[in-house]
Amino acid sequence: GACSVSMSMTEIRAGFTAIKANIQSRDPIRTLSILSHPCSLHKVKSSDRCCITHQLFTFYVDKVFKHCRTEDSFVNRKISSIANSFLSVRRKLEQCREKNKCVCGEESTEKFKQILANYEGLNVTSAAMKSLGELDILLDWMEKS
Amino acid sequence: GDSLLPAPQSISVLSTNMKHFLTWSPVIIQGATVRYSVEFQGEYEREYANGSWIPISECSLTTATVCNITEDISASVAYRLRVRAELGATRSQWGTTKGFFNRATTSLTPPLLRVVADGHHLLVELADMGPSFQFRVLYWRKGQESRVQQRMMKEVSSVVHLDTMEAGAEYCVKAQTHVQAINRSSSFSPTQCVRGQGDTSLWL
């Protein structure tokens, strides 16, 4: 069967919306995208959705949030709330993987490689801040399908 | 200096209906106003951010011995909290919660509801409990307990019409809350029964 994970998207989106302008203002490179270039999250097969979601949550937990600490206490608190929510959801996705309900196909592997390449093309702080600023792209994609 | 001031004691989290408060015992220094500062640490900070702590600005240098941590405890993971006393430049050691706090352990109370018979209409009004809450309302005609009907409700800003009652019949209602974020429900509220308006007999 499919992997079904209950997550409080509303809370994550509320946390992100509260800091989105602040985070995006720290991203000077407007011509590049981590998640959307060239078309990474578009046209993902439904069979690959779970795997890409798990890979992206792991990407944010392992690589992004830790490089987004700011001088603003409010922003740091919201980043913590998002990071801990991502950690909670990733744990549920991992349970799906352990039951072989979150299989990675070739397409999702290729798409995730592209995202990592986009990320590693920038210096780590810029890449992390840009990735965090694009969180609504991920949330929209997750809610759309 | 950080030595002479004792650390706050009896630090604990009180959590009801997804509202979480950190409380501690006051540090008493004769003739002085002691202030406190609170920080939190989620599982993410422990495992991925070198065990860092994050200050809660609303509870920095506060004289209160309670801090509303609801906004920061916004994921279903294990959190730790700590508080220290401050008097001028002197700071105590941190006092830290024993063990962890996960919001999944919040205590859930039954919803407050008001059942109204408006003529033949069975209406219910529920007290709003915040965005995390849904309500499961059960209602039935008295004597027909096997034919219970259910309504799930999210927005409870106004009175809700449940059913049109048969003349003079008695209907009963009870409700419980459900919090999707932690996948738990409260116990049911006490049952409330009302009688619909009887038929007005026409004298011809």
mmCIF file of C-alpha atoms in Angstrom:
data_model
loop_
_atom_site.group_PDB
_atom_site.id
_atom_site.type_symbol
_atom_site.label_atom_id
_atom_site.label_comp_id
_atom_site.label_asym_id
_atom_site.label_seq_id
_atom_site.Cartn_x
_atom_site.Cartn_y
_atom_site.Cartn_z
ATOM 1 C CA GLY A 1 0.000 0.000 0.000
ATOM 2 C CA ALA A 2 0.945 3.650 -0.240
ATOM 3 C CA CYS A 3 2.756 5.513 2.506
ATOM 4 C CA SER A 4 0.373 7.807 4.353
ATOM 5 C CA VAL A 5 1.862 10.299 6.784
ATOM 6 C CA SER A 6 -0.192 12.714 8.856
ATOM 7 C CA MET A 7 1.588 16.002 9.256
ATOM 8 C CA SER A 8 0.506 19.427 10.424
ATOM 9 C CA MET A 9 1.172 21.266 7.197
ATOM 10 C CA THR A 10 -0.702 24.273 8.583
ATOM 11 C CA GLU A 11 1.798 24.695 11.387
ATOM 12 C CA ILE A 12 4.819 24.371 9.113
ATOM 13 C CA ARG A 13 3.354 26.804 6.605
ATOM 14 C CA ALA A 14 2.427 29.280 9.366
ATOM 15 C CA GLY A 15 5.963 29.113 10.735
ATOM 16 C CA PHE A 16 7.445 29.675 7.284
ATOM 17 C CA THR A 17 5.053 32.467 6.338
ATOM 18 C CA ALA A 18 6.065 34.329 9.491
ATOM 19 C CA ILE A 19 9.730 34.496 8.353
ATOM 20 C CA LYS A 20 9.495 34.147 4.560
ATOM 21 C CA ALA A 21 10.122 37.822 3.742
ATOM 22 C CA ASN A 22 13.041 37.975 6.184
ATOM 23 C CA ILE A 23 14.646 34.820 4.797
ATOM 24 C CA GLN A 24 14.117 35.705 1.144
ATOM 25 C CA SER A 25 15.609 39.153 1.741
ATOM 26 C CA ARG A 26 18.837 37.388 2.689
ATOM 27 C CA ASP A 27 19.020 35.642 -0.689
ATOM 28 C CA PRO A 28 20.639 38.011 -3.198
ATOM 29 C CA ILE A 29 20.757 35.516 -6.073
ATOM 30 C CA ARG A 30 17.287 35.731 -7.552
ATOM 31 C CA THR A 31 18.135 34.157 -10.879
ATOM 32 C CA LEU A 32 18.819 30.683 -9.519
ATOM 33 C CA SER A 33 16.556 28.115 -7.881
ATOM 34 C CA ILE A 34 17.492 25.080 -5.827
ATOM 35 C CA LEU A 35 14.159 23.246 -6.048
ATOM 36 C CA SER A 36 12.801 24.385 -9.390
ATOM 37 C CA HIS A 37 15.755 24.379 -11.743
ATOM 38 C CA PRO A 38 15.456 23.084 -14.391
ATOM 39 C CA CYS A 39 12.098 21.574 -13.469
ATOM 40 C CA SER A 40 12.920 19.372 -10.550
ATOM 41 C CA LEU A 41 9.630 19.115 -8.693
ATOM 42 C CA HIS A 42 7.384 19.360 -11.688
ATOM 43 C CA LYS A 43 5.863 16.274 -13.291
ATOM 44 C CA VAL A 44 6.941 13.799 -10.595
ATOM 45 C CA LYS A 45 5.345 10.383 -11.004
ATOM 46 C CA SER A 46 3.063 9.503 -8.121
ATOM 47 C CA SER A 47 5.097 6.372 -7.467
ATOM 48 C CA ASP A 48 8.134 8.560 -6.844
ATOM 49 C CA ARG A 49 6.441 11.132 -4.633
ATOM 50 C CA CYS A 50 7.148 9.472 -1.312
ATOM 51 C CA CYS A 51 10.805 8.935 -2.099
ATOM 52 C CA ILE A 52 11.386 12.514 -3.250
ATOM 53 C CA THR A 53 9.548 13.816 -0.185
ATOM 54 C CA HIS A 54 11.735 11.712 2.091
ATOM 55 C CA GLN A 55 14.903 12.771 0.280
ATOM 56 C CA LEU A 56 13.939 16.442 0.485
ATOM 57 C CA PHE A 57 13.031 16.265 4.189
ATOM 58 C CA THR A 58 16.391 14.594 4.819
ATOM 59 C CA PHE A 59 18.093 17.278 2.718
ATOM 60 C CA TYR A 60 16.523 20.072 4.781
ATOM 61 C CA VAL A 61 17.219 18.369 8.118
ATOM 62 C CA ASP A 62 20.780 17.318 7.341
ATOM 63 C CA LYS A 63 21.996 20.185 5.186
ATOM 64 C CA VAL A 64 19.799 23.272 5.250
ATOM 65 C CA PHE A 65 18.450 24.291 8.664
ATOM 66 C CA LYS A 66 21.766 24.167 10.475
ATOM 67 C CA HIS A 67 23.230 26.822 8.192
ATOM 68 C CA CYS A 68 20.309 29.212 8.608
ATOM 69 C CA ARG A 69 21.002 30.560 12.095
ATOM 70 C CA THR A 70 20.447 34.328 12.145
ATOM 71 C CA GLU A 71 20.928 37.213 14.541
ATOM 72 C CA ASP A 72 17.141 37.459 14.855
ATOM 73 C CA SER A 73 15.717 35.486 17.796
ATOM 74 C CA PHE A 74 12.221 35.370 16.308
ATOM 75 C CA VAL A 75 13.511 33.958 13.020
ATOM 76 C CA ASN A 76 15.638 31.385 14.851
ATOM 77 C CA ARG A 77 12.619 30.236 16.856
ATOM 78 C CA LYS A 78 10.521 29.760 13.735
ATOM 79 C CA ILE A 79 13.343 27.898 11.984
ATOM 80 C CA SER A 80 13.568 25.626 15.022
ATOM 81 C CA SER A 81 9.852 24.965 14.886
ATOM 82 C CA ILE A 82 10.031 24.075 11.177
ATOM 83 C CA ALA A 83 13.153 21.957 11.654
ATOM 84 C CA ASN A 84 11.619 19.964 14.506
ATOM 85 C CA SER A 85 8.431 19.457 12.490
ATOM 86 C CA PHE A 86 10.520 18.212 9.544
ATOM 87 C CA LEU A 87 12.335 15.838 11.879
ATOM 88 C CA SER A 88 9.033 14.452 13.136
ATOM 89 C CA VAL A 89 7.686 13.929 9.585
ATOM 90 C CA ARG A 90 10.914 12.421 8.321
ATOM 91 C CA ARG A 91 10.730 9.816 11.066
ATOM 92 C CA LYS A 92 7.308 8.767 9.793
ATOM 93 C CA LEU A 93 8.578 8.647 6.202
ATOM 94 C CA GLU A 94 11.441 6.447 7.366
ATOM 95 C CA GLN A 95 8.938 4.028 8.838
ATOM 96 C CA CYS A 96 7.362 3.817 5.383
ATOM 97 C CA ARG A 97 10.744 3.147 3.820
ATOM 98 C CA GLU A 98 11.360 0.327 6.252
ATOM 99 C CA LYS A 99 8.108 -1.238 5.026
ATOM 100 C CA ASN A 100 9.113 -0.728 1.389
ATOM 101 C CA LYS A 101 6.332 1.775 0.864
ATOM 102 C CA CYS A 102 8.628 4.563 -0.197
ATOM 103 C CA VAL A 103 10.611 3.121 -3.053
ATOM 104 C CA CYS A 104 13.027 5.309 -5.009
ATOM 105 C CA GLY A 105 12.758 5.053 -8.767
ATOM 106 C CA GLU A 106 15.282 6.261 -11.279
ATOM 107 C CA GLU A 107 13.425 9.488 -11.880
ATOM 108 C CA SER A 108 13.352 10.567 -8.256
ATOM 109 C CA THR A 109 17.017 9.723 -7.885
ATOM 110 C CA GLU A 110 17.834 11.899 -10.900
ATOM 111 C CA LYS A 111 15.666 14.751 -9.719
ATOM 112 C CA PHE A 112 17.201 14.729 -6.264
ATOM 113 C CA LYS A 113 20.688 14.663 -7.785
ATOM 114 C CA GLN A 114 19.778 17.816 -9.696
ATOM 115 C CA ILE A 115 18.611 19.523 -6.498
ATOM 116 C CA LEU A 116 21.849 18.588 -4.732
ATOM 117 C CA ALA A 117 23.861 19.877 -7.699
ATOM 118 C CA ASN A 118 21.994 23.185 -7.549
ATOM 119 C CA TYR A 119 22.688 23.341 -3.809
ATOM 120 C CA GLU A 120 26.359 22.525 -4.086
ATOM 121 C CA GLY A 121 26.782 25.117 -6.815
ATOM 122 C CA LEU A 122 26.565 27.881 -4.203
ATOM 123 C CA ASN A 123 28.451 28.585 -1.011
ATOM 124 C CA VAL A 124 26.827 26.771 1.883
ATOM 125 C CA THR A 125 25.189 29.710 3.654
ATOM 126 C CA SER A 126 23.716 31.166 0.454
ATOM 127 C CA ALA A 127 22.547 27.718 -0.622
ATOM 128 C CA ALA A 128 20.947 27.031 2.773
ATOM 129 C CA MET A 129 19.215 30.410 2.944
ATOM 130 C CA LYS A 130 17.971 30.048 -0.642
ATOM 131 C CA SER A 131 16.670 26.541 0.055
ATOM 132 C CA LEU A 132 14.865 27.757 3.155
ATOM 133 C CA GLY A 133 13.416 30.647 1.193
ATOM 134 C CA GLU A 134 12.038 28.161 -1.339
ATOM 135 C CA LEU A 135 10.236 26.080 1.287
ATOM 136 C CA ASP A 136 6.856 27.202 -0.031
ATOM 137 C CA ILE A 137 7.717 25.603 -3.388
ATOM 138 C CA LEU A 138 8.061 22.275 -1.541
ATOM 139 C CA LEU A 139 4.940 22.828 0.564
ATOM 140 C CA ASP A 140 2.897 23.832 -2.488
ATOM 141 C CA TRP A 141 4.105 20.767 -4.379
ATOM 142 C CA MET A 142 3.228 18.499 -1.436
ATOM 143 C CA GLU A 143 -0.240 20.001 -1.073
ATOM 144 C CA LYS A 144 -1.019 20.144 -4.758
ATOM 145 C CA SER A 145 -1.005 16.451 -5.443
ATOM 146 C CA GLY B 1 29.465 36.321 38.071
ATOM 147 C CA ASP B 2 27.400 33.203 37.927
ATOM 148 C CA SER B 3 27.755 31.542 41.331
ATOM 149 C CA LEU B 4 25.915 33.143 44.309
ATOM 150 C CA LEU B 5 22.402 33.011 42.868
ATOM 151 C CA PRO B 6 20.688 29.608 43.256
ATOM 152 C CA ALA B 7 19.184 28.032 40.155
ATOM 153 C CA PRO B 8 15.379 27.910 39.936
ATOM 154 C CA GLN B 9 13.856 24.654 41.213
ATOM 155 C CA SER B 10 10.661 22.651 40.603
ATOM 156 C CA ILE B 11 10.770 23.343 36.894
ATOM 157 C CA SER B 12 7.909 21.669 35.070
ATOM 158 C CA VAL B 13 5.613 21.975 32.068
ATOM 159 C CA LEU B 14 1.885 22.309 32.500
ATOM 160 C CA SER B 15 0.116 21.402 29.263
ATOM 161 C CA THR B 16 -3.601 21.371 28.649
ATOM 162 C CA ASN B 17 -5.393 21.447 25.284
ATOM 163 C CA MET B 18 -2.191 22.139 23.357
ATOM 164 C CA LYS B 19 -1.319 25.170 25.479
ATOM 165 C CA HIS B 20 2.009 24.657 27.182
ATOM 166 C CA PHE B 21 3.443 26.611 30.134
ATOM 167 C CA LEU B 22 6.788 26.305 31.863
ATOM 168 C CA THR B 23 6.646 27.000 35.592
ATOM 169 C CA TRP B 24 9.260 27.121 38.342
ATOM 170 C CA SER B 25 9.653 28.113 41.978
ATOM 171 C CA PRO B 26 10.772 31.674 42.672
ATOM 172 C CA VAL B 27 14.304 32.369 43.834
ATOM 173 C CA ILE B 28 13.909 34.507 46.961
ATOM 174 C CA ILE B 29 16.556 37.163 47.690
ATOM 175 C CA GLN B 30 15.495 39.552 50.441
ATOM 176 C CA GLY B 31 14.912 43.078 49.183
ATOM 177 C CA ALA B 32 15.798 42.235 45.598
ATOM 178 C CA THR B 33 13.844 41.621 42.394
ATOM 179 C CA VAL B 34 15.052 38.457 40.779
ATOM 180 C CA ARG B 35 14.458 38.018 37.054
ATOM 181 C CA TYR B 36 14.457 34.883 34.930
ATOM 182 C CA SER B 37 15.325 33.844 31.372
ATOM 183 C CA VAL B 38 14.021 30.776 29.564
ATOM 184 C CA GLU B 39 15.450 28.749 26.678
ATOM 185 C CA PHE B 40 14.261 25.662 24.793
ATOM 186 C CA GLN B 41 15.908 22.864 22.815
ATOM 187 C CA GLY B 42 14.105 20.590 20.407
ATOM 188 C CA GLU B 43 15.208 17.209 19.187
ATOM 189 C CA TYR B 44 16.552 18.903 16.062
ATOM 190 C CA GLU B 45 18.851 21.127 18.110
ATOM 191 C CA ARG B 46 20.100 18.156 20.101
ATOM 192 C CA GLU B 47 20.824 15.936 17.104
ATOM 193 C CA TYR B 48 21.713 18.392 14.331
ATOM 194 C CA ALA B 49 22.680 21.720 15.883
ATOM 195 C CA ASN B 50 25.272 20.790 18.477
ATOM 196 C CA GLY B 51 22.787 20.745 21.337
ATOM 197 C CA SER B 52 22.137 24.459 20.951
ATOM 198 C CA TRP B 53 19.517 26.281 23.032
ATOM 199 C CA ILE B 54 17.150 28.955 21.777
ATOM 200 C CA PRO B 55 16.041 31.861 23.977
ATOM 201 C CA ILE B 56 12.381 32.764 24.282
ATOM 202 C CA SER B 57 12.450 36.517 24.108
ATOM 203 C CA GLU B 58 9.054 36.999 25.767
ATOM 204 C CA CYS B 59 10.500 35.242 28.833
ATOM 205 C CA SER B 60 13.883 36.939 28.927
ATOM 206 C CA LEU B 61 14.523 38.912 32.154
ATOM 207 C CA THR B 62 10.961 38.349 33.291
ATOM 208 C CA THR B 63 9.910 38.617 36.938
ATOM 209 C CA ALA B 64 7.167 36.046 36.385
ATOM 210 C CA THR B 65 7.691 32.385 37.333
ATOM 211 C CA VAL B 66 5.695 31.094 34.372
ATOM 212 C CA CYS B 67 6.381 31.242 30.633
ATOM 213 C CA ASN B 68 4.013 30.483 27.755
ATOM 214 C CA ILE B 69 6.027 28.167 25.527
ATOM 215 C CA THR B 70 3.156 27.165 23.222
ATOM 216 C CA GLU B 71 4.481 28.984 20.151
ATOM 217 C CA ASP B 72 7.874 27.290 20.416
ATOM 218 C CA ILE B 73 6.684 23.760 21.205
ATOM 219 C CA SER B 74 5.248 23.420 17.728
ATOM 220 C CA ALA B 75 6.363 19.963 16.677
ATOM 221 C CA SER B 76 5.603 16.526 18.067
ATOM 222 C CA VAL B 77 9.163 15.821 19.166
ATOM 223 C CA ALA B 78 10.922 15.724 22.542
ATOM 224 C CA TYR B 79 11.834 19.143 23.937
ATOM 225 C CA ARG B 80 13.924 20.233 26.892
ATOM 226 C CA LEU B 81 13.559 23.551 28.636
ATOM 227 C CA ARG B 82 15.738 25.482 31.052
ATOM 228 C CA VAL B 83 15.488 28.638 33.143
ATOM 229 C CA ARG B 84 17.993 30.643 35.136
ATOM 230 C CA ALA B 85 17.746 33.459 37.647
ATOM 231 C CA GLU B 86 19.390 36.826 37.073
ATOM 232 C CA LEU B 87 20.038 39.646 39.562
ATOM 233 C CA GLY B 88 21.891 42.535 38.014
ATOM 234 C CA ALA B 89 25.030 41.056 36.506
ATOM 235 C CA THR B 90 24.755 37.877 38.567
ATOM 236 C CA ARG B 91 23.313 34.804 36.920
ATOM 237 C CA SER B 92 22.459 31.445 38.412
ATOM 238 C CA GLN B 93 23.216 28.088 36.884
ATOM 239 C CA TRP B 94 20.549 26.814 34.512
ATOM 240 C CA GLY B 95 17.761 24.748 35.969
ATOM 241 C CA THR B 96 16.567 22.226 33.388
ATOM 242 C CA THR B 97 13.376 20.197 33.110
ATOM 243 C CA LYS B 98 13.794 16.633 34.261
ATOM 244 C CA GLY B 99 13.328 14.497 31.182
ATOM 245 C CA PHE B 100 11.697 15.666 27.992
ATOM 246 C CA PHE B 101 8.389 17.227 27.088
ATOM 247 C CA ASN B 102 6.448 16.133 24.002
ATOM 248 C CA ARG B 103 3.230 17.956 23.183
ATOM 249 C CA ALA B 104 1.633 14.612 22.400
ATOM 250 C CA THR B 105 1.231 14.249 26.173
ATOM 251 C CA THR B 106 -0.912 17.352 26.561
ATOM 252 C CA SER B 107 -4.076 16.694 28.546
ATOM 253 C CA LEU B 108 -7.239 17.093 26.498
ATOM 254 C CA THR B 109 -10.453 18.170 28.192
ATOM 255 C CA PRO B 110 -13.924 17.605 26.767
ATOM 256 C CA PRO B 111 -15.306 20.560 24.799
ATOM 257 C CA LEU B 112 -17.770 23.018 26.261
ATOM 258 C CA LEU B 113 -21.010 22.805 24.347
ATOM 259 C CA ARG B 114 -24.483 24.252 24.507
ATOM 260 C CA VAL B 115 -27.395 22.372 22.966
ATOM 261 C CA VAL B 116 -30.483 24.338 21.967
ATOM 262 C CA ALA B 117 -33.891 23.309 20.704
ATOM 263 C CA ASP B 118 -35.077 26.120 18.471
ATOM 264 C CA GLY B 119 -38.588 25.041 17.523
ATOM 265 C CA HIS B 120 -38.003 21.826 15.569
ATOM 266 C CA HIS B 121 -34.318 22.568 15.060
ATOM 267 C CA LEU B 122 -31.549 20.880 17.055
ATOM 268 C CA LEU B 123 -28.681 23.347 17.366
ATOM 269 C CA VAL B 124 -25.267 23.086 19.039
ATOM 270 C CA GLU B 125 -22.735 25.711 19.962
ATOM 271 C CA LEU B 126 -19.125 24.772 20.782
ATOM 272 C CA ALA B 127 -16.489 26.906 22.466
ATOM 273 C CA ASP B 128 -13.570 27.596 20.143
ATOM 274 C CA MET B 129 -10.327 25.933 21.267
ATOM 275 C CA GLY B 130 -7.881 27.065 18.648
ATOM 276 C CA PRO B 131 -6.700 25.953 15.217
ATOM 277 C CA SER B 132 -5.363 22.571 16.319
ATOM 278 C CA PHE B 133 -8.825 21.325 17.312
ATOM 279 C CA GLN B 134 -11.583 19.436 15.513
ATOM 280 C CA PHE B 135 -14.842 18.391 17.161
ATOM 281 C CA ARG B 136 -16.694 15.101 16.861
ATOM 282 C CA VAL B 137 -20.351 15.592 17.737
ATOM 283 C CA LEU B 138 -22.662 12.627 18.300
ATOM 284 C CA TYR B 139 -26.442 13.090 18.432
ATOM 285 C CA TRP B 140 -29.394 10.778 18.592
ATOM 286 C CA ARG B 141 -33.060 10.656 19.376
ATOM 287 C CA LYS B 142 -33.589 9.544 22.943
ATOM 288 C CA GLY B 143 -34.638 5.911 22.962
ATOM 289 C CA GLN B 144 -32.950 5.282 19.632
ATOM 290 C CA GLU B 145 -29.409 4.981 20.961
ATOM 291 C CA SER B 146 -28.548 2.523 18.224
ATOM 292 C CA ARG B 147 -29.044 5.190 15.577
ATOM 293 C CA VAL B 148 -26.389 7.669 16.676
ATOM 294 C CA GLN B 149 -25.381 10.207 14.067
ATOM 295 C CA GLN B 150 -21.968 11.905 13.869
ATOM 296 C CA ARG B 151 -20.704 15.256 12.672
ATOM 297 C CA MET B 152 -17.037 16.288 12.449
ATOM 298 C CA MET B 153 -16.516 20.015 12.793
ATOM 299 C CA LYS B 154 -13.486 22.222 12.373
ATOM 300 C CA GLU B 155 -14.707 25.774 12.345
ATOM 301 C CA VAL B 156 -16.916 26.430 15.353
ATOM 302 C CA SER B 157 -17.368 30.139 15.162
ATOM 303 C CA SER B 158 -21.155 29.952 15.276
ATOM 304 C CA VAL B 159 -24.190 27.848 16.144
ATOM 305 C CA VAL B 160 -24.475 24.694 14.030
ATOM 306 C CA HIS B 161 -27.706 23.091 12.906
ATOM 307 C CA LEU B 162 -27.542 19.357 13.601
ATOM 308 C CA ASP B 163 -30.980 18.065 12.748
ATOM 309 C CA THR B 164 -34.663 18.754 12.396
ATOM 310 C CA MET B 165 -36.432 17.106 15.317
ATOM 311 C CA GLU B 166 -39.695 15.244 15.281
ATOM 312 C CA ALA B 167 -42.375 17.117 17.190
ATOM 313 C CA GLY B 168 -42.111 16.665 20.945
ATOM 314 C CA ALA B 169 -39.266 14.149 20.716
ATOM 315 C CA GLU B 170 -36.197 14.416 22.927
ATOM 316 C CA TYR B 171 -32.751 14.514 21.364
ATOM 317 C CA CYS B 172 -29.356 14.098 23.022
ATOM 318 C CA VAL B 173 -25.922 15.379 22.082
ATOM 319 C CA LYS B 174 -22.364 14.850 23.274
ATOM 320 C CA ALA B 175 -18.974 15.854 21.812
ATOM 321 C CA GLN B 176 -15.245 15.249 22.043
ATOM 322 C CA THR B 177 -12.253 17.122 20.647
ATOM 323 C CA HIS B 178 -9.683 15.643 18.252
ATOM 324 C CA VAL B 179 -6.185 17.012 17.680
ATOM 325 C CA GLN B 180 -4.818 15.801 14.356
ATOM 326 C CA ALA B 181 -1.262 16.992 15.047
ATOM 327 C CA ILE B 182 -0.941 14.457 17.875
ATOM 328 C CA ASN B 183 -3.706 12.088 16.695
ATOM 329 C CA ARG B 184 -5.490 12.040 20.049
ATOM 330 C CA SER B 185 -9.020 12.772 21.255
ATOM 331 C CA SER B 186 -10.491 14.015 24.528
ATOM 332 C CA SER B 187 -13.111 12.137 26.480
ATOM 333 C CA PHE B 188 -16.734 12.988 25.699
ATOM 334 C CA SER B 189 -18.534 15.909 27.232
ATOM 335 C CA PRO B 190 -21.543 15.156 29.444
ATOM 336 C CA THR B 191 -24.615 14.365 27.338
ATOM 337 C CA GLN B 192 -27.140 17.143 26.961
ATOM 338 C CA CYS B 193 -30.749 16.443 25.934
ATOM 339 C CA VAL B 194 -33.417 18.843 24.707
ATOM 340 C CA ARG B 195 -37.033 18.410 23.618
ATOM 341 C CA GLY B 196 -38.291 19.665 20.352
ATOM 342 C CA GLN B 197 -41.381 21.821 20.137
ATOM 343 C CA GLY B 198 -44.594 19.830 20.309
ATOM 344 C CA ASP B 199 -47.105 20.085 17.433
ATOM 345 C CA THR B 200 -49.453 23.032 17.760
ATOM 346 C CA SER B 201 -52.906 21.546 17.624
ATOM 347 C CA LEU B 202 -55.314 23.385 15.419
ATOM 348 C CA TRP B 203 -58.781 23.992 16.739
ATOM 349 C CA LEU B 204 -61.095 23.942 13.742
#
